[in-house]
Tab-separated table of C-alpha atoms and ligand atoms in Angstrom:
chain	number	residue	atom	x	y	z
A	995	MET	CA	-25.325	-5.951	11.388
A	996	THR	CA	-25.682	-5.720	15.356
A	997	ARG	CA	-25.074	-9.591	15.577
A	998	TYR	CA	-21.956	-9.162	13.284
A	999	ILE	CA	-20.502	-6.395	15.576
A	1000	ILE	CA	-21.111	-8.337	18.620
A	1001	LEU	CA	-19.478	-11.506	16.876
A	1002	SER	CA	-16.612	-9.288	15.828
A	1003	ALA	CA	-16.124	-7.747	19.115
A	1004	LEU	CA	-16.362	-11.188	20.884
A	1005	ALA	CA	-13.564	-12.490	18.235
A	1006	GLY	CA	-11.341	-9.509	19.160
A	1007	PHE	CA	-11.431	-10.593	22.846
A	1008	PHE	CA	-10.624	-14.201	21.865
A	1009	ILE	CA	-7.650	-12.749	19.619
A	1010	ALA	CA	-5.989	-10.490	22.223
A	1011	PRO	CA	-7.491	-10.371	25.536
A	1012	GLN	CA	-5.529	-7.380	26.721
A	1013	LEU	CA	-6.021	-3.520	26.771
A	1014	PRO	CA	-5.666	-1.854	23.472
A	1015	GLU	CA	-2.502	-0.085	22.486
A	1016	THR	CA	-2.592	3.535	23.636
A	1017	GLU	CA	-3.296	6.028	21.018
A	1018	LEU	CA	-0.392	8.187	20.848
A	1019	ARG	CA	-0.850	11.921	20.688
A	1020	TRP	CA	1.655	14.508	20.455
A	1021	ASP	CA	1.082	18.314	21.538
A	1022	TRP	CA	1.751	19.569	17.962
A	1023	SER	CA	1.710	23.376	19.339
A	1024	THR	CA	5.083	22.549	20.954
A	1025	ILE	CA	6.597	20.890	17.958
A	1026	ASP	CA	8.806	22.373	15.342
A	1027	THR	CA	8.133	20.137	12.355
A	1028	SER	CA	11.075	21.686	10.510
A	1029	ALA	CA	13.561	20.406	12.988
A	1030	THR	CA	14.236	17.251	11.074
A	1031	GLN	CA	17.341	15.234	10.361
A	1032	PHE	CA	17.835	12.342	8.079
A	1033	PRO	CA	20.821	10.182	7.112
A	1034	LYS	CA	23.123	11.136	4.150
A	1035	ASP	CA	22.459	7.868	2.086
A	1036	PHE	CA	18.865	8.039	2.911
A	1037	LYS	CA	16.618	6.748	-0.101
A	1038	TRP	CA	14.340	9.589	-0.861
A	1039	GLY	CA	11.649	8.641	-3.377
A	1040	ILE	CA	8.350	8.731	-4.769
A	1041	ALA	CA	5.903	5.854	-5.243
A	1042	LEU	CA	3.683	5.365	-8.337
A	1043	SER	CA	1.616	2.427	-9.917
A	1044	GLU	CA	1.372	1.762	-13.515
A	1045	TYR	CA	-2.326	1.299	-13.614
A	1046	GLN	CA	-3.060	4.183	-11.685
A	1047	ASN	CA	-0.827	6.525	-13.765
A	1048	SER	CA	-1.302	5.138	-17.159
A	1049	GLY	CA	-4.840	3.628	-16.785
A	1050	GLU	CA	-6.842	0.990	-18.543
A	1051	GLN	CA	-5.665	2.214	-22.005
A	1052	ALA	CA	-2.065	1.065	-20.956
A	1053	CYS	CA	-3.228	-2.160	-19.589
A	1054	PRO	CA	-6.401	-3.252	-21.476
A	1055	THR	CA	-6.448	-6.950	-20.676
A	1056	CYS	CA	-6.048	-6.874	-16.626
A	1057	ASN	CA	-8.419	-7.474	-13.920
A	1058	TRP	CA	-8.934	-3.819	-13.168
A	1059	ALA	CA	-9.719	-2.977	-16.932
A	1060	ASP	CA	-12.504	-5.699	-16.858
A	1061	TRP	CA	-13.733	-4.464	-13.551
A	1062	GLU	CA	-14.160	-0.914	-14.505
A	1063	LYS	CA	-16.191	-1.928	-17.458
A	1064	CYS	CA	-19.142	-3.638	-15.321
A	1065	CYS	CA	-21.548	-2.763	-12.585
A	1066	ASP	CA	-22.303	-4.332	-9.350
A	1067	SER	CA	-25.642	-6.593	-8.865
A	1068	SER	CA	-27.881	-3.419	-8.399
A	1069	GLY	CA	-26.361	-1.922	-11.617
A	1070	ARG	CA	-24.251	0.643	-9.853
A	1071	PRO	CA	-20.910	1.287	-11.533
A	1072	ARG	CA	-17.724	-0.107	-10.032
A	1073	ILE	CA	-16.128	3.252	-10.076
A	1074	GLU	CA	-17.193	6.383	-8.136
A	1075	GLY	CA	-19.227	8.775	-10.580
A	1076	GLY	CA	-19.094	6.071	-13.191
A	1077	GLU	CA	-15.867	7.084	-14.053
A	1078	ARG	CA	-13.230	5.183	-16.139
A	1079	SER	CA	-9.405	5.523	-15.743
A	1080	GLY	CA	-8.981	5.988	-19.570
A	1081	SER	CA	-5.179	6.733	-19.764
A	1082	ALA	CA	-4.922	8.372	-16.311
A	1083	ALA	CA	-2.088	10.621	-16.127
A	1084	ASN	CA	-0.819	8.908	-19.251
A	1085	PHE	CA	2.626	8.046	-17.544
A	1086	TRP	CA	2.942	5.413	-20.295
A	1087	ASP	CA	3.593	7.871	-23.007
A	1088	THR	CA	5.103	10.749	-21.100
A	1089	PHE	CA	7.354	8.845	-18.528
A	1090	SER	CA	10.494	11.098	-19.665
A	1091	ALA	CA	8.704	14.462	-18.607
A	1092	ASP	CA	7.713	12.955	-15.251
A	1093	ILE	CA	11.276	11.473	-14.652
A	1094	LYS	CA	12.382	15.207	-15.102
A	1095	ARG	CA	9.894	16.189	-12.525
A	1096	MET	CA	11.193	13.621	-10.145
A	1097	LYS	CA	14.609	15.132	-10.689
A	1098	ASN	CA	13.192	18.313	-9.996
A	1099	LEU	CA	12.065	17.092	-6.522
A	1100	GLY	CA	15.580	15.974	-5.957
A	1101	ILE	CA	14.508	12.248	-5.336
A	1102	ASN	CA	17.009	9.362	-5.739
A	1103	THR	CA	14.479	6.384	-5.918
A	1104	CYS	CA	11.380	5.780	-7.710
A	1105	SER	CA	8.968	3.057	-6.764
A	1106	ILE	CA	6.915	1.882	-9.469
A	1107	SER	CA	4.767	-1.234	-10.487
A	1108	VAL	CA	4.805	-3.058	-13.912
A	1109	ALA	CA	1.669	-4.236	-15.890
A	1110	TRP	CA	2.027	-7.805	-15.777
A	1111	SER	CA	-0.875	-8.152	-18.139
A	1112	ARG	CA	1.050	-5.968	-20.805
A	1113	ILE	CA	4.147	-8.024	-20.353
A	1114	GLU	CA	2.579	-11.572	-20.253
A	1115	PRO	CA	-0.869	-10.774	-22.265
A	1116	ARG	CA	-1.453	-14.615	-22.637
A	1117	GLU	CA	-0.355	-17.431	-20.335
A	1118	GLY	CA	3.233	-18.051	-20.942
A	1119	VAL	CA	3.657	-15.631	-23.911
A	1120	PHE	CA	5.773	-12.549	-23.262
A	1121	ASP	CA	5.513	-9.430	-25.192
A	1122	ALA	CA	8.667	-8.147	-26.521
A	1123	VAL	CA	7.322	-4.491	-27.204
A	1124	ALA	CA	6.162	-4.194	-23.495
A	1125	ILE	CA	9.574	-5.545	-22.292
A	1126	ALA	CA	11.370	-3.095	-24.557
A	1127	HIS	CA	8.911	-0.271	-22.928
A	1128	TYR	CA	10.117	-0.891	-19.533
A	1129	HIS	CA	13.805	-1.136	-20.427
A	1130	LYS	CA	13.290	2.381	-21.592
A	1131	VAL	CA	11.650	3.558	-18.365
A	1132	PHE	CA	14.163	1.880	-16.089
A	1133	ASN	CA	17.128	3.118	-18.250
A	1134	ALA	CA	15.724	6.471	-18.241
A	1135	LEU	CA	15.322	6.506	-14.508
A	1136	HIS	CA	18.966	5.348	-14.036
A	1137	LYS	CA	20.411	8.154	-16.342
A	1138	ALA	CA	18.315	10.537	-14.064
A	1139	GLY	CA	20.318	9.122	-11.099
A	1140	ILE	CA	17.180	7.629	-9.701
A	1141	GLN	CA	17.125	4.000	-8.757
A	1142	PRO	CA	14.035	2.155	-9.974
A	1143	PHE	CA	12.181	0.174	-7.080
A	1144	VAL	CA	9.964	-2.375	-8.706
A	1145	SER	CA	6.744	-3.922	-7.479
A	1146	ILE	CA	6.075	-7.006	-9.056
A	1147	HIS	CA	2.456	-7.122	-8.120
A	1148	HIS	CA	0.447	-4.061	-7.244
A	1149	PHE	CA	-3.263	-5.286	-7.122
A	1150	THR	CA	-3.521	-5.717	-10.862
A	1151	HIS	CA	-2.622	-8.850	-13.033
A	1152	PRO	CA	-3.797	-10.544	-16.390
A	1153	ASP	CA	-7.142	-11.578	-17.106
A	1154	TRP	CA	-6.097	-14.994	-17.739
A	1155	PHE	CA	-4.654	-15.059	-14.104
A	1156	GLU	CA	-7.903	-13.873	-12.528
A	1157	ALA	CA	-9.877	-16.301	-14.532
A	1158	LYS	CA	-7.656	-19.134	-12.812
A	1159	GLY	CA	-8.885	-17.713	-9.383
A	1160	ALA	CA	-5.751	-15.441	-8.929
A	1161	PHE	CA	-4.528	-15.603	-5.264
A	1162	GLU	CA	-7.626	-17.890	-4.239
A	1163	ASN	CA	-5.771	-20.855	-5.370
A	1164	GLU	CA	-2.254	-21.814	-4.242
A	1165	GLU	CA	-1.386	-23.643	-7.552
A	1166	ASN	CA	-1.495	-20.055	-9.081
A	1167	ILE	CA	1.617	-18.842	-7.279
A	1168	GLU	CA	3.838	-20.404	-9.617
A	1169	TYR	CA	2.623	-18.041	-12.395
A	1170	LEU	CA	3.595	-15.130	-10.334
A	1171	VAL	CA	7.191	-16.741	-9.720
A	1172	ARG	CA	7.633	-17.524	-13.648
A	1173	PHE	CA	6.707	-13.690	-14.153
A	1174	ALA	CA	8.941	-12.385	-11.564
A	1175	LYS	CA	11.811	-14.466	-12.828
A	1176	LYS	CA	11.157	-13.001	-16.343
A	1177	LEU	CA	11.524	-9.468	-15.078
A	1178	PHE	CA	14.443	-10.260	-12.882
A	1179	THR	CA	16.213	-11.755	-15.870
A	1180	GLU	CA	15.471	-8.831	-18.033
A	1181	TYR	CA	16.025	-5.983	-15.664
A	1182	SER	CA	18.230	-6.873	-12.836
A	1183	ASP	CA	21.239	-5.090	-14.444
A	1184	THR	CA	19.203	-1.758	-13.845
A	1185	VAL	CA	16.929	-2.824	-11.197
A	1186	LYS	CA	18.341	-3.584	-7.787
A	1187	LEU	CA	15.425	-2.946	-5.539
A	1188	TRP	CA	12.391	-5.212	-5.628
A	1189	CYS	CA	9.083	-5.665	-3.732
A	1190	THR	CA	7.410	-8.986	-4.144
A	1191	ILE	CA	3.702	-7.982	-3.380
A	1192	LEU	CA	2.339	-4.802	-2.529
A	1193	GLU	CA	-0.056	-4.677	0.415
A	1194	PRO	CA	-1.359	-8.205	0.842
A	1195	GLY	CA	-3.923	-6.968	3.445
A	1196	VAL	CA	-5.392	-4.247	1.320
A	1197	TYR	CA	-5.754	-6.583	-1.670
A	1198	ALA	CA	-7.543	-9.206	0.234
A	1199	PHE	CA	-9.746	-6.703	2.244
A	1200	GLN	CA	-11.039	-4.578	-0.534
A	1201	GLY	CA	-11.579	-7.431	-2.759
A	1202	TYR	CA	-12.950	-10.264	-0.356
A	1203	PHE	CA	-13.999	-8.247	2.751
A	1204	ARG	CA	-15.560	-5.070	1.398
A	1205	GLY	CA	-15.835	-6.335	-2.200
A	1206	VAL	CA	-15.227	-3.121	-3.861
A	1207	TRP	CA	-12.231	-4.386	-5.649
A	1208	PRO	CA	-12.145	-7.201	-8.373
A	1209	PRO	CA	-13.252	-9.933	-7.754
A	1210	GLY	CA	-15.810	-8.116	-5.741
A	1211	LYS	CA	-16.639	-10.846	-3.153
A	1212	THR	CA	-18.151	-9.075	-0.237
A	1213	GLY	CA	-17.760	-10.570	3.128
A	1214	HIS	CA	-15.794	-13.609	2.365
A	1215	LEU	CA	-13.559	-13.570	5.545
A	1216	ARG	CA	-12.409	-16.961	5.158
A	1217	LEU	CA	-11.407	-16.532	1.547
A	1218	MET	CA	-9.631	-13.338	2.507
A	1219	GLY	CA	-7.559	-15.222	4.905
A	1220	ILE	CA	-6.873	-17.780	2.293
A	1221	VAL	CA	-5.685	-14.960	-0.090
A	1222	ILE	CA	-3.507	-13.513	2.367
A	1223	LYS	CA	-1.858	-16.809	3.226
A	1224	ASN	CA	-1.523	-17.554	-0.511
A	1225	LEU	CA	0.053	-13.882	-1.115
A	1226	LEU	CA	2.456	-14.561	1.844
A	1227	LYS	CA	3.573	-17.894	0.155
A	1228	ALA	CA	3.921	-16.160	-3.124
A	1229	HIS	CA	6.055	-13.520	-1.368
A	1230	THR	CA	8.588	-16.291	0.075
A	1231	ALA	CA	8.552	-18.362	-3.335
A	1232	VAL	CA	9.440	-15.216	-5.483
A	1233	TYR	CA	12.176	-14.186	-2.840
A	1234	LYS	CA	13.696	-17.380	-2.804
A	1235	ALA	CA	13.378	-17.850	-6.867
A	1236	LEU	CA	15.014	-14.298	-7.372
A	1237	LYS	CA	17.792	-14.856	-4.989
A	1238	ALA	CA	18.754	-17.977	-6.801
A	1239	LEU	CA	19.229	-16.268	-10.166
A	1240	PRO	CA	22.357	-14.409	-11.314
A	1241	GLY	CA	22.603	-11.170	-9.397
A	1242	GLY	CA	19.895	-12.282	-6.821
A	1243	GLN	CA	22.455	-12.003	-4.079
A	1244	GLN	CA	23.003	-8.412	-4.886
A	1245	ALA	CA	19.532	-7.401	-5.280
A	1246	GLN	CA	17.404	-6.140	-2.132
A	1247	ILE	CA	14.123	-7.805	-2.112
A	1248	GLY	CA	11.232	-7.391	0.338
A	1249	ILE	CA	7.469	-6.743	0.543
A	1250	SER	CA	5.141	-3.728	1.271
A	1251	HIS	CA	2.730	-4.128	3.958
A	1252	SER	CA	0.224	-1.531	4.807
A	1253	VAL	CA	-0.508	-0.855	8.411
A	1254	THR	CA	-3.753	1.273	9.435
A	1255	GLN	CA	-4.401	1.107	13.181
A	1256	PHE	CA	-8.132	0.777	14.270
A	1257	ASP	CA	-8.330	2.540	17.661
A	1258	PRO	CA	-11.317	2.517	20.018
A	1259	TYR	CA	-12.928	5.886	20.279
A	1260	HIS	CA	-13.789	5.151	23.740
A	1261	PRO	CA	-10.643	3.267	25.120
A	1262	TRP	CA	-12.618	1.901	28.014
A	1263	ASN	CA	-15.511	0.452	25.886
A	1264	PRO	CA	-15.162	-3.293	25.400
A	1265	ILE	CA	-17.081	-3.751	22.292
A	1266	GLU	CA	-14.968	-1.082	20.442
A	1267	HIS	CA	-12.037	-2.588	21.910
A	1268	GLY	CA	-13.158	-5.970	20.574
A	1269	VAL	CA	-13.862	-4.740	17.166
A	1270	THR	CA	-10.765	-2.746	16.931
A	1271	THR	CA	-8.710	-5.893	17.837
A	1272	PHE	CA	-10.519	-7.910	15.255
A	1273	MET	CA	-9.924	-5.167	12.622
A	1274	ASN	CA	-6.313	-4.901	13.376
A	1275	HIS	CA	-5.784	-8.630	13.269
A	1276	ILE	CA	-7.473	-9.291	9.930
A	1277	PHE	CA	-6.076	-6.187	8.055
A	1278	HIS	CA	-2.443	-6.228	9.132
A	1279	GLY	CA	-1.776	-7.622	12.655
A	1280	ALA	CA	-1.605	-11.271	11.267
A	1281	ILE	CA	0.793	-10.398	8.425
A	1282	THR	CA	3.164	-8.428	10.821
A	1283	TYR	CA	3.134	-11.427	13.223
A	1284	TYR	CA	3.755	-13.982	10.345
A	1285	PHE	CA	7.037	-11.807	9.520
A	1286	LYS	CA	7.981	-11.754	13.401
A	1287	THR	CA	7.559	-15.368	14.148
A	1288	GLY	CA	6.985	-17.447	10.734
A	1289	GLU	CA	3.536	-18.281	12.043
A	1290	PHE	CA	0.374	-17.057	10.035
A	1291	ARG	CA	-2.564	-17.439	12.481
A	1292	TRP	CA	-5.889	-16.328	10.831
A	1293	ASN	CA	-7.832	-17.465	13.694
A	1294	VAL	CA	-10.989	-15.629	14.475
A	1295	PRO	CA	-12.607	-18.051	16.913
A	1296	GLY	CA	-15.951	-16.425	17.696
A	1297	LEU	CA	-16.600	-16.687	13.919
A	1298	GLY	CA	-15.121	-20.269	13.544
A	1299	LEU	CA	-12.270	-19.124	11.390
A	1300	ARG	CA	-8.993	-20.552	11.196
A	1301	VAL	CA	-6.470	-20.347	8.268
A	1302	THR	CA	-2.868	-21.218	9.343
A	1303	HIS	CA	0.497	-21.457	7.874
A	1304	THR	CA	3.762	-21.826	9.390
A	1305	ASP	CA	7.232	-21.172	7.470
A	1306	TYR	CA	9.852	-20.324	10.105
A	1307	ASP	CA	11.984	-19.179	7.236
A	1308	ALA	CA	9.666	-16.457	6.308
A	1309	PRO	CA	11.303	-13.584	8.320
A	1310	ASN	CA	14.672	-14.536	6.614
A	1311	THR	CA	12.903	-13.698	3.090
A	1312	LEU	CA	13.225	-10.059	3.723
A	1313	ASP	CA	16.280	-7.838	2.811
A	1314	TYR	CA	14.078	-5.028	4.022
A	1315	PHE	CA	10.483	-4.467	5.323
A	1316	GLY	CA	8.304	-1.908	3.298
A	1317	LEU	CA	5.999	-0.117	5.467
A	1318	ASN	CA	2.895	1.690	4.067
A	1319	TYR	CA	1.310	4.092	6.202
A	1320	TYR	CA	-1.547	7.050	5.742
A	1321	SER	CA	-3.446	7.128	9.047
A	1322	HIS	CA	-5.423	5.206	11.611
A	1323	VAL	CA	-9.197	4.882	11.826
A	1324	LEU	CA	-11.102	5.447	15.311
A	1325	ILE	CA	-14.041	3.315	15.881
A	1326	GLY	CA	-16.695	4.020	18.228
A	1327	MET	CA	-20.209	3.453	19.233
A	1328	ARG	CA	-22.986	6.089	18.746
A	1329	PRO	CA	-25.023	6.939	21.754
A	1330	GLN	CA	-27.997	4.910	20.375
A	1331	LEU	CA	-25.732	1.798	20.825
A	1332	GLN	CA	-26.875	0.210	17.735
A	1333	VAL	CA	-24.415	1.877	15.342
A	1334	ILE	CA	-20.537	1.093	15.366
A	1335	ASP	CA	-18.939	3.797	13.122
A	1336	GLN	CA	-15.749	5.767	12.056
A	1337	MET	CA	-15.245	8.782	14.434
A	1338	TYR	CA	-13.192	11.822	14.511
A	1339	ARG	CA	-11.724	13.590	17.680
A	1340	ALA	CA	-12.439	17.090	18.026
A	1341	ASP	CA	-9.263	18.549	16.881
A	1342	ASP	CA	-8.668	16.078	14.082
A	1343	ILE	CA	-7.958	17.432	10.509
A	1344	LYS	CA	-9.701	15.436	8.199
A	1345	THR	CA	-8.329	14.599	4.721
A	1346	ASP	CA	-10.082	13.982	1.593
A	1347	MET	CA	-10.040	10.292	2.177
A	1348	PRO	CA	-12.083	8.808	5.306
A	1349	TYR	CA	-9.191	9.279	7.654
A	1350	SER	CA	-7.382	12.340	9.469
A	1351	ILE	CA	-3.918	13.552	9.650
A	1352	TYR	CA	-2.377	11.293	12.431
A	1353	ALA	CA	1.281	11.220	11.995
A	1354	GLU	CA	1.886	9.867	15.408
A	1355	GLY	CA	0.535	6.588	13.802
A	1356	LEU	CA	3.432	6.507	11.578
A	1357	TYR	CA	5.781	6.319	14.640
A	1358	ARG	CA	3.633	3.629	16.200
A	1359	ALA	CA	3.553	1.581	13.117
A	1360	ILE	CA	7.361	1.901	12.832
A	1361	ALA	CA	7.764	0.731	16.396
A	1362	ASP	CA	5.424	-2.396	15.603
A	1363	VAL	CA	7.303	-3.486	12.429
A	1364	ALA	CA	10.714	-2.790	13.848
A	1365	GLY	CA	9.954	-5.992	15.841
A	1366	ILE	CA	10.386	-7.996	12.565
A	1367	GLY	CA	14.315	-6.933	12.911
A	1368	LYS	CA	14.934	-5.745	9.448
A	1369	PRO	CA	15.804	-2.450	7.859
A	1370	ILE	CA	12.632	-0.351	7.349
A	1371	ILE	CA	11.667	1.566	4.060
A	1372	ILE	CA	8.631	3.755	4.207
A	1373	THR	CA	7.344	2.452	0.822
A	1374	GLU	CA	4.377	4.763	0.843
A	1375	ASN	CA	2.842	7.594	2.685
A	1376	GLY	CA	1.048	10.537	1.236
A	1377	VAL	CA	-2.625	12.301	1.285
A	1378	SER	CA	-5.288	13.399	-0.744
A	1379	MET	CA	-6.157	17.037	0.320
A	1380	SER	CA	-8.053	19.804	-1.498
A	1381	ASN	CA	-6.724	22.306	0.876
A	1382	GLU	CA	-2.919	22.662	0.037
A	1383	GLN	CA	-2.065	23.969	3.331
A	1384	ASP	CA	-3.321	21.069	5.043
A	1385	ARG	CA	-1.578	18.761	2.517
A	1386	THR	CA	1.682	20.623	3.230
A	1387	LEU	CA	0.978	20.074	7.162
A	1388	TYR	CA	0.460	16.381	6.562
A	1389	VAL	CA	3.661	16.099	4.813
A	1390	GLN	CA	5.593	18.481	7.559
A	1391	ARG	CA	4.095	16.106	10.444
A	1392	TYR	CA	4.817	12.775	8.884
A	1393	LEU	CA	8.602	13.730	8.019
A	1394	TYR	CA	8.622	15.095	11.589
A	1395	ALA	CA	7.394	11.557	12.938
A	1396	LEU	CA	9.875	9.762	10.615
A	1397	SER	CA	12.725	11.951	11.489
A	1398	LYS	CA	11.794	11.273	15.183
A	1399	ALA	CA	12.134	7.544	14.858
A	1400	ILE	CA	15.226	7.716	13.083
A	1401	ALA	CA	16.548	9.797	16.049
A	1402	ASP	CA	15.078	7.241	18.354
A	1403	GLY	CA	17.203	4.577	16.966
A	1404	TYR	CA	14.772	2.802	14.509
A	1405	ASP	CA	16.656	1.388	11.530
A	1406	ILE	CA	14.879	3.412	8.433
A	1407	ARG	CA	16.604	3.513	5.160
A	1408	GLY	CA	14.092	5.325	3.021
A	1409	TYR	CA	10.914	7.172	2.438
A	1410	PHE	CA	8.780	7.105	-0.817
A	1411	HIS	CA	5.996	9.725	-0.922
A	1412	TRP	CA	2.807	8.575	-2.483
A	1413	THR	CA	2.593	10.289	-5.122
A	1414	LEU	CA	4.359	12.211	-7.798
A	1415	THR	CA	1.085	13.263	-9.719
A	1416	ASP	CA	-2.612	12.976	-9.294
A	1417	ASN	CA	-3.875	9.698	-10.371
A	1418	PHE	CA	-6.452	7.192	-10.534
A	1419	GLU	CA	-7.505	6.024	-7.098
A	1420	TRP	CA	-9.192	2.888	-7.705
A	1421	ASP	CA	-12.826	2.597	-6.844
A	1422	MET	CA	-12.636	6.275	-5.735
A	1423	GLY	CA	-11.810	7.276	-9.552
A	1424	TYR	CA	-10.501	10.730	-9.870
A	1425	SER	CA	-12.253	12.285	-6.793
A	1426	GLN	CA	-8.854	11.917	-4.870
A	1427	ARG	CA	-5.911	14.158	-5.341
A	1428	PHE	CA	-2.542	12.354	-3.862
A	1429	GLY	CA	0.067	14.224	-6.300
A	1430	LEU	CA	2.833	16.438	-5.311
A	1431	TYR	CA	2.023	17.642	-8.777
A	1432	GLY	CA	-1.550	18.364	-9.307
A	1433	VAL	CA	-2.954	17.032	-13.040
A	1434	ASP	CA	-5.549	18.626	-15.028
A	1435	PHE	CA	-6.859	15.367	-16.581
A	1436	LYS	CA	-8.366	17.277	-19.648
A	1437	THR	CA	-4.826	18.460	-20.639
A	1438	LYS	CA	-2.666	16.196	-18.613
A	1439	LYS	CA	-0.825	19.363	-17.631
A	1440	ARG	CA	1.132	18.981	-14.161
A	1441	THR	CA	1.586	21.801	-11.694
A	1442	LEU	CA	4.069	21.397	-8.760
A	1443	ARG	CA	2.032	21.893	-5.349
A	1444	ASP	CA	3.248	23.602	-2.351
A	1445	SER	CA	3.444	20.231	-0.708
A	1446	GLY	CA	5.786	19.235	-3.569
A	1447	ARG	CA	8.033	22.162	-2.909
A	1448	TYR	CA	8.122	21.451	0.883
A	1449	TYR	CA	9.255	17.791	0.105
A	1450	LYS	CA	11.918	19.104	-2.185
A	1451	GLN	CA	13.293	21.418	0.357
A	1452	VAL	CA	13.597	18.808	3.128
A	1453	ILE	CA	15.581	16.495	0.524
A	1454	ALA	CA	17.821	19.353	-0.569
A	1455	ALA	CA	18.369	20.081	3.158
A	1456	SER	CA	19.253	16.471	4.149
B	1562	BGC	C1	-2.193	2.144	-2.431
B	1562	BGC	C2	-2.215	2.933	-3.436
B	1562	BGC	C3	-3.354	3.960	-3.294
B	1562	BGC	C4	-2.803	4.726	-1.866
B	1562	BGC	C5	-3.783	5.809	-1.476
B	1562	BGC	C6	-2.057	2.699	-0.917
B	1562	BGC	O1	-2.356	1.568	-0.187
B	1562	BGC	O2	-0.986	1.271	-2.519
B	1562	BGC	O3	-2.526	2.194	-4.670
B	1562	BGC	O4	-3.327	4.804	-4.181
B	1562	BGC	O5	-2.935	3.731	-0.762
B	1562	BGC	O6	-5.042	5.396	-1.120
């Protein structure tokens, strides 16, 4: 472990031998978070995902349904507490009622993913019933005055695609392109907003670095780089294929990218600096850089890793840039110097996820991705909190940071809150509650939370 920390610290120096970005901190005691202003035509939305809201019952032949059933090599279940997603919040069967809830919040956009495994359960075979189902969902959204914003890939895909090596193999990109074209041909009359790939960095990090998501390949850094490269290639291939279809020019197509800054707890500490630089690079920095320059440089010299790809046309394959932001992670050395760990500052308010409330980070992330030069949509932001007062505080602060960024001239077109109802949080199962509506998973009953009321108020006021 110590050897690994030193290597990654060294790698960090090679990547960016400059001082770390300053950890922006605002004095919240002097800020009136209700002083927000948003443009009239702003896209106010919520974001959800099919698997997290409908569970394995709706998507029984996908990589995640398989993953949930198995254990790791020491026999530990893959999902916290041995839970299974089941039917989750049962969005599949009760989407009409949830769309009424969205309307109640006053949103005008709903970001949603589709179950590829349900639409194409066998390679090249498309399921008419599943296709008809999504026609119903998108039409219902439309009728409610809510624009569907469809993510083509949000972590799940058919088991036959997984068996082919998914995004480990560049040849597999063509399957995603074919699926995307099918979706577009079916739904482009109703769906004008598309996201090709959701969070390439997170998908690769969890599946190939931490190994806690399928395919569970822990510590495969090189493969992680290859998977990200292939996901980026898949994005550009899907973008170009959809743009060439009838209606393609009228659609807005982009990608959603998760930025989590890693900050050194002690800014003067060279080891913390190296490790955070390394983490920022592998998790999100190399991806942002690719869209700024057309150059993907997965280049970690101290570890002898190099995965590269150049496509100077890549920055032109974005009609908007989707930013997903939750918080930052502070990395620090414990006094005994052997351990490098996640730390919190004294006045940090912790969420139920392993991070604190840090709205300044949203502002920083916006400033960073603005360098890509495209309109920005905040395609995900939200929090899991058992304390409802703190959940509302999170929403207040982040919406304040967003409003400030808009006032400061950043071109931000929309904000989608993650998420409408409590749902299945991947390997963390039902331990996390991200919903503006709480869900009793026994009865599936939903209850609007204070944070939901606050979000509704802000939308109404704007
Ligand atoms: C993912 C969601 C997840 C959320 C909260 C996002 O990065 O896209 O699927 O539920 O984070 O952890």
